[in-house]
PDB file of C-alpha atoms and ligand atoms in Angstrom:
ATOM      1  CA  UNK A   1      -4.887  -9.787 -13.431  1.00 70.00           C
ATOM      2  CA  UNK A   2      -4.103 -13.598 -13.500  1.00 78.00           C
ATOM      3  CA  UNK A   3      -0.215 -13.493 -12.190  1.00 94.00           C
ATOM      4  CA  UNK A   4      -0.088 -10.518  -9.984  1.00 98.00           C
ATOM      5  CA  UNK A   5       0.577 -11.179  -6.519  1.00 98.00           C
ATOM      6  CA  UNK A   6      -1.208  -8.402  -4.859  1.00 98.00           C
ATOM      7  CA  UNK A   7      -4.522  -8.700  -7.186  1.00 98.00           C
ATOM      8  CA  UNK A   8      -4.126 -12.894  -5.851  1.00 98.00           C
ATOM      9  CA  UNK A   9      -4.049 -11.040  -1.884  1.00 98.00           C
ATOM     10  CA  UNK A  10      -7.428  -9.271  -2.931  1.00 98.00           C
ATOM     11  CA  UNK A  11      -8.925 -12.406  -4.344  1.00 98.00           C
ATOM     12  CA  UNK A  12      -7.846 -14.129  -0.876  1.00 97.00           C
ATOM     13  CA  UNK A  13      -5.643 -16.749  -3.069  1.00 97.00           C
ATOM     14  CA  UNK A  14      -2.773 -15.858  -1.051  1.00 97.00           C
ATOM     15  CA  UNK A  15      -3.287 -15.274   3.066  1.00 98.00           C
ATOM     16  CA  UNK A  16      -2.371 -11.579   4.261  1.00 98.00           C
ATOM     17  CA  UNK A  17      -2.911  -9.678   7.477  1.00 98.00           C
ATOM     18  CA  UNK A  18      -5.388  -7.233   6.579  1.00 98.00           C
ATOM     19  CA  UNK A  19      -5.901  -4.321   8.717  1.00 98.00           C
ATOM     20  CA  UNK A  20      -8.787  -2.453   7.021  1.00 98.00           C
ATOM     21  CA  UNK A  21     -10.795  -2.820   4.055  1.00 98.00           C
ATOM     22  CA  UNK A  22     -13.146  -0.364   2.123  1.00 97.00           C
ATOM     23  CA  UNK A  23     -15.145  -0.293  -0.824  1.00 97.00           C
ATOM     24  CA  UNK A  24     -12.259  -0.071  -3.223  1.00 97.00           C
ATOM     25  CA  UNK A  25      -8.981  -0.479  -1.373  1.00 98.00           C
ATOM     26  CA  UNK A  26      -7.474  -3.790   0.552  1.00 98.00           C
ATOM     27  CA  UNK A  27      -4.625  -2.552   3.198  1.00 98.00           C
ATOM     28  CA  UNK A  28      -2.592  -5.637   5.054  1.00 98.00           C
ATOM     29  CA  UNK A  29       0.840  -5.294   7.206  1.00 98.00           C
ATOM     30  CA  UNK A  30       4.107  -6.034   5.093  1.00 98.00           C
ATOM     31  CA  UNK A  31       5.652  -9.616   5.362  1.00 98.00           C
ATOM     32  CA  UNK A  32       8.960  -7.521   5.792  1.00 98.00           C
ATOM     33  CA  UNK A  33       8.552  -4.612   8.095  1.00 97.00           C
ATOM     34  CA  UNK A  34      10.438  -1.807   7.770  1.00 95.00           C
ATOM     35  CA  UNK A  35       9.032  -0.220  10.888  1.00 96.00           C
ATOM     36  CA  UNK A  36       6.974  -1.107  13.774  1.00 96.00           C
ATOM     37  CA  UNK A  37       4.156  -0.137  11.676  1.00 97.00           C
ATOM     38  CA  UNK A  38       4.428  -1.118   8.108  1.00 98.00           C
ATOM     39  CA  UNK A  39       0.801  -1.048   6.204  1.00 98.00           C
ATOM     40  CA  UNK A  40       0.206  -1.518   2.754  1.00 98.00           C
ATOM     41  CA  UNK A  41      -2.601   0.071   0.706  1.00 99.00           C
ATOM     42  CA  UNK A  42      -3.532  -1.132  -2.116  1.00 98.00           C
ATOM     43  CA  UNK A  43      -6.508  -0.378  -5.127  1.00 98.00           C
ATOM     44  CA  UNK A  44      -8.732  -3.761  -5.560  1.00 98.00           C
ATOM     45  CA  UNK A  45      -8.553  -2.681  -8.928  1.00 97.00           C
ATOM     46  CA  UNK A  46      -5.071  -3.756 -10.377  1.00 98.00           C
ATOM     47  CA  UNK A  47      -3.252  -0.752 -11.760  1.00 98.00           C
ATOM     48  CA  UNK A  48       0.816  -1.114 -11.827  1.00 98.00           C
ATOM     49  CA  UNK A  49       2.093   2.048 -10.650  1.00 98.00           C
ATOM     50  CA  UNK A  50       1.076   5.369  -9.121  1.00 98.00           C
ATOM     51  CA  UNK A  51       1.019   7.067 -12.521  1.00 97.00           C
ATOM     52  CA  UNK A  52      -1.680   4.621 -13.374  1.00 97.00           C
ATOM     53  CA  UNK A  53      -3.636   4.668 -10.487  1.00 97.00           C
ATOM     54  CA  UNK A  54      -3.641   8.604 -11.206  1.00 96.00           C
ATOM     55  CA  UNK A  55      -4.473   8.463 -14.745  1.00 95.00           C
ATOM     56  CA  UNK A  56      -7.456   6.513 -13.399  1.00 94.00           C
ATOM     57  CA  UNK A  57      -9.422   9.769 -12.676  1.00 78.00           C
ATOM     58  CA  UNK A  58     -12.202   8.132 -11.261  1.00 90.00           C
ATOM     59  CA  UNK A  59     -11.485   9.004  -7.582  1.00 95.00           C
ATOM     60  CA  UNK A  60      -9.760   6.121  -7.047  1.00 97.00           C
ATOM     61  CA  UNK A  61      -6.541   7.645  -5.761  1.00 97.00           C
ATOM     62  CA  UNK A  62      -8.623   9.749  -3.488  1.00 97.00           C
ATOM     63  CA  UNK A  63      -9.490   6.476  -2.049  1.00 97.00           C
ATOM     64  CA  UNK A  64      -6.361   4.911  -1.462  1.00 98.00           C
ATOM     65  CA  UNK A  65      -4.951   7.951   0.246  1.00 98.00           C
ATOM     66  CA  UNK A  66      -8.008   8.551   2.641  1.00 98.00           C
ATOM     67  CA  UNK A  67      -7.349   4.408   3.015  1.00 98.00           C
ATOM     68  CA  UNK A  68      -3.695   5.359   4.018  1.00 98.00           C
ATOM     69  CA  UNK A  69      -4.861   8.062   6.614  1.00 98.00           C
ATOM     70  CA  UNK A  70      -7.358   5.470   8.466  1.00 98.00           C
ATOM     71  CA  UNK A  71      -4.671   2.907   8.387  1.00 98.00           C
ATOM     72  CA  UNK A  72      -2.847   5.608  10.458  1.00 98.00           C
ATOM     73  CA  UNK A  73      -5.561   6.706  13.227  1.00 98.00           C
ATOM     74  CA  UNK A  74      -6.263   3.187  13.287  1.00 98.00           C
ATOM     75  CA  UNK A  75      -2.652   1.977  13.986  1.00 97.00           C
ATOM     76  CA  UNK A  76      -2.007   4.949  16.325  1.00 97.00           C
ATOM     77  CA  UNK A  77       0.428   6.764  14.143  1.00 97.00           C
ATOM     78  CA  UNK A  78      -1.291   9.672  13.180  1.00 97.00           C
ATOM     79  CA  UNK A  79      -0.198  11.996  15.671  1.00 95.00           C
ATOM     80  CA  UNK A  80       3.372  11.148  16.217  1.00 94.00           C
ATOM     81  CA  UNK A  81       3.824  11.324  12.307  1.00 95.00           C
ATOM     82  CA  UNK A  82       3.628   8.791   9.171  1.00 97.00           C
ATOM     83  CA  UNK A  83       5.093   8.243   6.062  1.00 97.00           C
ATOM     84  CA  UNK A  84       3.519   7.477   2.881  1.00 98.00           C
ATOM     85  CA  UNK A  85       5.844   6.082  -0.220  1.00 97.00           C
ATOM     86  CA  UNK A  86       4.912   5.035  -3.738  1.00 98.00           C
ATOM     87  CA  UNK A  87       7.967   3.644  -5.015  1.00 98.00           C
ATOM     88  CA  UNK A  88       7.494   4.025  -8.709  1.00 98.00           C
ATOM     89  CA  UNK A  89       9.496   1.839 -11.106  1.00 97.00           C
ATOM     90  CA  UNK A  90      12.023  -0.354 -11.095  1.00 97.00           C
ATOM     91  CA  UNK A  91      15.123   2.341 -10.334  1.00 96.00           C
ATOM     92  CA  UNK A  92      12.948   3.429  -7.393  1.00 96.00           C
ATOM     93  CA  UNK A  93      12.323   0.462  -6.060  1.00 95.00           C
ATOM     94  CA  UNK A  94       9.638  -0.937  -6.995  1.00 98.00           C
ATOM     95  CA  UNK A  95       9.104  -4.991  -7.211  1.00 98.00           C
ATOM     96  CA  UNK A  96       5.292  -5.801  -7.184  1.00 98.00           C
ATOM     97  CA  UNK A  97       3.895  -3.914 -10.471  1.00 98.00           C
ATOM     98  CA  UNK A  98       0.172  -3.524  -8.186  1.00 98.00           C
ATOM     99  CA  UNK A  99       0.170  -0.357  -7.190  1.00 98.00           C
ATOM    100  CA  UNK A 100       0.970   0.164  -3.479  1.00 98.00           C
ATOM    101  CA  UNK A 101       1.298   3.070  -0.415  1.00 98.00           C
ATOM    102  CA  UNK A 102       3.903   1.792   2.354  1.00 98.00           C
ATOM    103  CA  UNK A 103       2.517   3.417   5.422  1.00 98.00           C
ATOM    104  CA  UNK A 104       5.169   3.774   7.769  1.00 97.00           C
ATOM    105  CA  UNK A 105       4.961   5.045  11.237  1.00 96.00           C
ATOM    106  CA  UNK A 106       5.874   4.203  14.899  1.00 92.00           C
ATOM    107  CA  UNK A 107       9.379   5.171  14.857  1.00 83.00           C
ATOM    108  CA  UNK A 108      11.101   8.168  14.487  1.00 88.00           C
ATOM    109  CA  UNK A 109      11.674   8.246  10.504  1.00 90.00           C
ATOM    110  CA  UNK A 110      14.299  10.481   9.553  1.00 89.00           C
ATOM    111  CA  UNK A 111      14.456  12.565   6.399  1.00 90.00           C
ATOM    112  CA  UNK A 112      16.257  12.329   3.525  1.00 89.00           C
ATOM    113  CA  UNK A 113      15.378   8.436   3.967  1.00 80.00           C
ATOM    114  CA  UNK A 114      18.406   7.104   2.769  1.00 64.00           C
TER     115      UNK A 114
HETATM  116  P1  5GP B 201       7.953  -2.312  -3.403  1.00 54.95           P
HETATM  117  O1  5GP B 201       9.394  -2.727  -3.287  1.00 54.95           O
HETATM  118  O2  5GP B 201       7.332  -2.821  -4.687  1.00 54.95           O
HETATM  119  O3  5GP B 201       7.700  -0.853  -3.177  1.00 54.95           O
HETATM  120  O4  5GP B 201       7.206  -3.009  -2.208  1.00 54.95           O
HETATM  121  C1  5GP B 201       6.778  -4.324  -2.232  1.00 54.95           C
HETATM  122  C2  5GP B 201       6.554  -4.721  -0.799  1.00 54.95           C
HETATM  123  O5  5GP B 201       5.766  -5.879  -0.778  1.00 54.95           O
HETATM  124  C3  5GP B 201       7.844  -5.046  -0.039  1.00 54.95           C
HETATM  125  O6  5GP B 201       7.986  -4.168   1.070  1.00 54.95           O
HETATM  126  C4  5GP B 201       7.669  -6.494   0.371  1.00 54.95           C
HETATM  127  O7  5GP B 201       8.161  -6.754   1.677  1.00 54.95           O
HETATM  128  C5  5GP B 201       6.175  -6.691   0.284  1.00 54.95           C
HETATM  129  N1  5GP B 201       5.751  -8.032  -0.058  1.00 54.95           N
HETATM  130  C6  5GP B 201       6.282  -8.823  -1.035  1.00 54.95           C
HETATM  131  N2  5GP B 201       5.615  -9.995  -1.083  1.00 54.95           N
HETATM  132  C7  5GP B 201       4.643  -9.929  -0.129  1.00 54.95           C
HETATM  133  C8  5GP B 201       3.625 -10.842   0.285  1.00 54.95           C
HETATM  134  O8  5GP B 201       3.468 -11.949  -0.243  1.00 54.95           O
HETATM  135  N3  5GP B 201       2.816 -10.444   1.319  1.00 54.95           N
HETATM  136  C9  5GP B 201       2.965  -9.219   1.911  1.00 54.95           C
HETATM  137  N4  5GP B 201       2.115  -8.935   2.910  1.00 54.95           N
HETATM  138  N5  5GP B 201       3.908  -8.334   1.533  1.00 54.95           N
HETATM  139  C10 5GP B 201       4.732  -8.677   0.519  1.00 54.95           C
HETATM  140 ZN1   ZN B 202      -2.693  -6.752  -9.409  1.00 54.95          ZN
END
């Protein structure tokens, strides 16, 4: 997709710190972190929200969220405890319409989140 900022990250238009990249998923820290770590995980493929990225039944989900679990071993989180949000839509959130996980971890994260 021509004007999507995320798919422009993937095609290395716009810089990004990646962390870890697979086959099919691109994950790089947040330019405004919300926690000490702040990851996210992204499809290559541009799809605009989780519902899409599901409806893709190709085992492309399966891929971001095994993305979003390596992201956490590899950033030390795993074991203390990480959170994984797909803010979906507009009244949840959402600004960039390529789907993303936030993978958040490294502080205590308290629950309801506010
Ligand atoms: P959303 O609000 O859509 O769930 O999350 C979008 C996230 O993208 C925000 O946390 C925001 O800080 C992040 N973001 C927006 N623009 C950029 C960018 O150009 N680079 C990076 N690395 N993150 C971005
Ligand atoms: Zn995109």
């Amino acid at each position: 997709m021509t004007d999507c900022l995320f798919c422009k990250i993937v095609a290395k238009e716009i810089p990004a710190t990646v962390v870890l990249e697979t086959e099919r998923a691109l994950a790089f820290r947040d330019v405004n972190p919300q926690a000490p770590t702040h990851v996210l995980v992204i499809p290559k493929e541009h799809h605009r929200d989780a519902a899409a990225l599901a409806a893709a039944d190709d085992g492309l989900a399966d891929d971001v969220l095994a993305a979003c679990h390596a992201v956490a071993v590899q950033e030390g989180v795993a074991d203390t405890g990480y959170r994984v949000v797909f803010n979906t839509g507009p009244g949840a959130g959402q600004t960039v319409f390529h789907v993303h996980a936030h993978v958040l971890g490294g502080r205590g994260l308290t629950w309801p989140p506010g």
